[in-house]
Every structure is written in C-alpha cells, then in structure tokens.
Amino acid sequence: MKVNIINGQSIPNIPWQERPQGDISPVWRYTANPIIKRDAISCSNSIFNSAVVTFNGKFAGVFRVDDKQRRMELHAGFSDDGINWKINKERIKFVQQDPSTEEANEWGYGYDPRVCFIEDRYWVTWCNSYKGFPTIGVGYTYDFVTFYQCENAFLPFNRNGVLFPRKINDKYVMFSRPSDSGHTPFGDMYLSQSPDMKYWGEHRLVMSPSKERPWESLKIGAGPIPIETSEGWLCFYHGVLQSCNGYVYSFSACILDAQQPWKVKYRCSEYLINPRELYECVGDVPNVTFPCAALCDADTGRIAIYYGCADTVVGLAFTTVDEVVEYVKSHSNI
Ligand code: BMA
C-alpha cells in the first residue's frame, strides 16, 4: 500500500467484492445490494442509516429501525460476515450512566447512529430527542447488550454527531452539524473538543457547502468514523443538493489534518456515490445515499462502506484506501 493506515486493525473477514469489470468509479457497489431489507425484522417499516463495527472477531452494530408506527428507534444487531445480519427485535433501552439524568434523557426517538471504539468501549452517538428536539445523544456499550446513556453533547438543534477514533491533543473530538427542527435547508460540518466526553467546547468550522460545488451545494454532514492515514484523516461525508424534486443525498470524501482536524487538506470536487440504483432512488425518501459506517482492513487497505439507501434499506460499497486517497487528492479543489 502507498498510503499507510495508522492505528488500524486487521479485519481478515472484512466484507469484500472486487470491482466489477468495466467499472471505473473509485467506489463500487456490492452487487447483492441491499444487504438489509426494510422488513428484516417483524416490526420494521425500514432499516437504513446504520453503524457497523468489528466485535470479537465478527461484527456488531446499531441500526436505525423506523417501525410501523413510524417511530425512529435504535436496535442492536450482530453478524458473522458483515453482510448477513441478525437485528434484535427489541429496541435498545439505555441504562442511565447517572440515574439523576433519567428525566433529561427520557426516550423520544433516536436515529442516524454512529459507533466508535475508543480505548475500552464502543461509543454510540445518534440524533436524540431532547424534549422533542434533535440533538446529539451519547452513550456506550462494552457488549452490545447493555447500553449506557450519558449527557447529550450539545444543545438542540444538532445532527450527525461523529466521533474521531482517538483523542487528539488529549481531547475527544466530535463532528456535528447544527440544524433546525425540520428538514434543514443549510448545514456545515463543525467539530468540537472535550476532555471527558461530557463537556464539549473549542468548536471549529471544518467545511461548508457552496454554490461552486453543485452536488453538495445545500448542506453537508459527517458520515462514518474518520480513518487515520499517513495523509491525514480520511472522512467520508454526505452532501445534499436541492432539485425540483427535493433533496438529493450523495457522498464523497475529504482528508483533514492529523493534528488540527478542522483544517481541510483535500476535498473531492465530485461525489463518489450518488443515488442511481433503484434501491437508492425509490423508497420512503427517494434519492438518498447516506453513509454511517466504514470498516477498514489495515493489512490490505480494503474499505467497506455501509450506507442508507432511500431511507429504506442498507447498502454496501467498496474501495481501498490507496484508491480513494489518490482520487480525492487528484480531484481536490479547495
Ligand atoms: C436527514 C436525516 C437522515 C435522512 C435524510 C434524508 O435529515 O433525517 O436520517 O436519511 O434526512 O431523508
């Protein structure tokens, strides 16, 4: 590999499929997509923007399940191969880390989870209801059975809270995207820093949308947990344009400075994946590709990206760290 993965892990069983012959795109779809269908469990209306990690040599995850009442819930799930999933029928019921926060953390909804292993545990962040308004919920688990809930990271309105996989300059770092209470026709990627996962400050603007970047001209938001490489933090993120038919969610990647990750080194001018397959264009919300997790095998550089499709199902896409870093660098226009 030309690009080194830093602090990476070996994932010999990472889901993988070679690029289809004749396909020239730097990121390619799994031919058996979608890997998780909308009715994978009896209560589900749809299962989409979901987070997957390695767990005891296999895989576990936190899944966004919208049920048939159209409540937005989080469910744990497990897989031997990262492709075939058993998702729990019951939603996650968080135990309060501090019982005095019970009332503040009363469950309202949870969506768009991310999972990040740091030090000794799997941290979960998601869009949480605080008195009915969206903000970033924070919790953790050791075993994907018991989940502890901590204080919300930010005030409403906020979405897309995504942790970095290690402390930087002795602080935890999290992306977020301040929003409104609705479908938010704006959105920039910020990051915030914390000594303890509870008090967040030292907020920094990372990137904004702009009219010069049509595919992501309306808003942008962080995606999977950043991947540390010798070139900097490789971050997949989503970008949204507004068409006469509504919002269109595509995704691409940027590379951020290793020590000061609010500094953008490279930002791809093109999307890497946009809605074009039937399962990405047809569903409860048409034209959405929304990545929430990426596995990266440090030995081969293979990357498997999990992305929600049309707010209905989960798809898988592949690339390698060499290919995507090279593509982002050669198509960067910051
Ligand atoms: C965002 C979130 C995502 C969703 C997207 C498209 O605001 O609700 O969960 O995928 O809109 O509907």
PDB file of C-alpha atoms in Angstrom, residues 6-7 164-168 175 225-236 254-261 265-266:
ATOM      1  CA  ILE A   6      -2.443   4.476  11.306  1.00  0.00           C
ATOM      2  CA  ASN A   7      -3.795   2.766  14.432  1.00  0.00           C
ATOM      3  CA  PHE A 164     -12.899  10.523  15.956  1.00  0.00           C
ATOM      4  CA  PRO A 165     -11.453   7.139  16.987  1.00  0.00           C
ATOM      5  CA  ARG A 166      -8.852   8.522  19.377  1.00  0.00           C
ATOM      6  CA  LYS A 167      -8.113  11.590  21.447  1.00  0.00           C
ATOM      7  CA  ILE A 168      -6.257  14.302  19.535  1.00  0.00           C
ATOM      8  CA  PHE A 175     -18.121  16.401  14.294  1.00  0.00           C
ATOM      9  CA  ILE A 225     -15.899   7.440  11.845  1.00  0.00           C
ATOM     10  CA  PRO A 226     -12.761   9.026  10.276  1.00  0.00           C
ATOM     11  CA  ILE A 227      -9.977   6.674   9.162  1.00  0.00           C
ATOM     12  CA  GLU A 228      -6.471   7.706  10.233  1.00  0.00           C
ATOM     13  CA  THR A 229      -3.915   7.549   7.413  1.00  0.00           C
ATOM     14  CA  SER A 230      -0.411   8.817   6.702  1.00  0.00           C
ATOM     15  CA  GLU A 231      -2.078  11.581   4.607  1.00  0.00           C
ATOM     16  CA  GLY A 232      -4.376  12.712   7.431  1.00  0.00           C
ATOM     17  CA  TRP A 233      -7.935  11.803   8.487  1.00  0.00           C
ATOM     18  CA  LEU A 234      -9.870  10.229   5.626  1.00  0.00           C
ATOM     19  CA  CYS A 235     -13.522  11.219   6.118  1.00  0.00           C
ATOM     20  CA  PHE A 236     -16.461  10.159   4.003  1.00  0.00           C
ATOM     21  CA  CYS A 254     -12.112  14.723   2.253  1.00  0.00           C
ATOM     22  CA  ILE A 255      -8.778  14.496   4.071  1.00  0.00           C
ATOM     23  CA  LEU A 256      -8.213  16.524   7.245  1.00  0.00           C
ATOM     24  CA  ASP A 257      -5.010  17.500   9.004  1.00  0.00           C
ATOM     25  CA  ALA A 258      -3.853  14.853  11.501  1.00  0.00           C
ATOM     26  CA  GLN A 259      -3.278  17.202  14.446  1.00  0.00           C
ATOM     27  CA  GLN A 260      -5.685  20.023  13.607  1.00  0.00           C
ATOM     28  CA  PRO A 261      -8.575  18.171  12.000  1.00  0.00           C
ATOM     29  CA  LYS A 265      -6.127  19.295   3.205  1.00  0.00           C
ATOM     30  CA  TYR A 266      -8.076  17.830   0.296  1.00  0.00           C
TER      31      TYR A 266
END
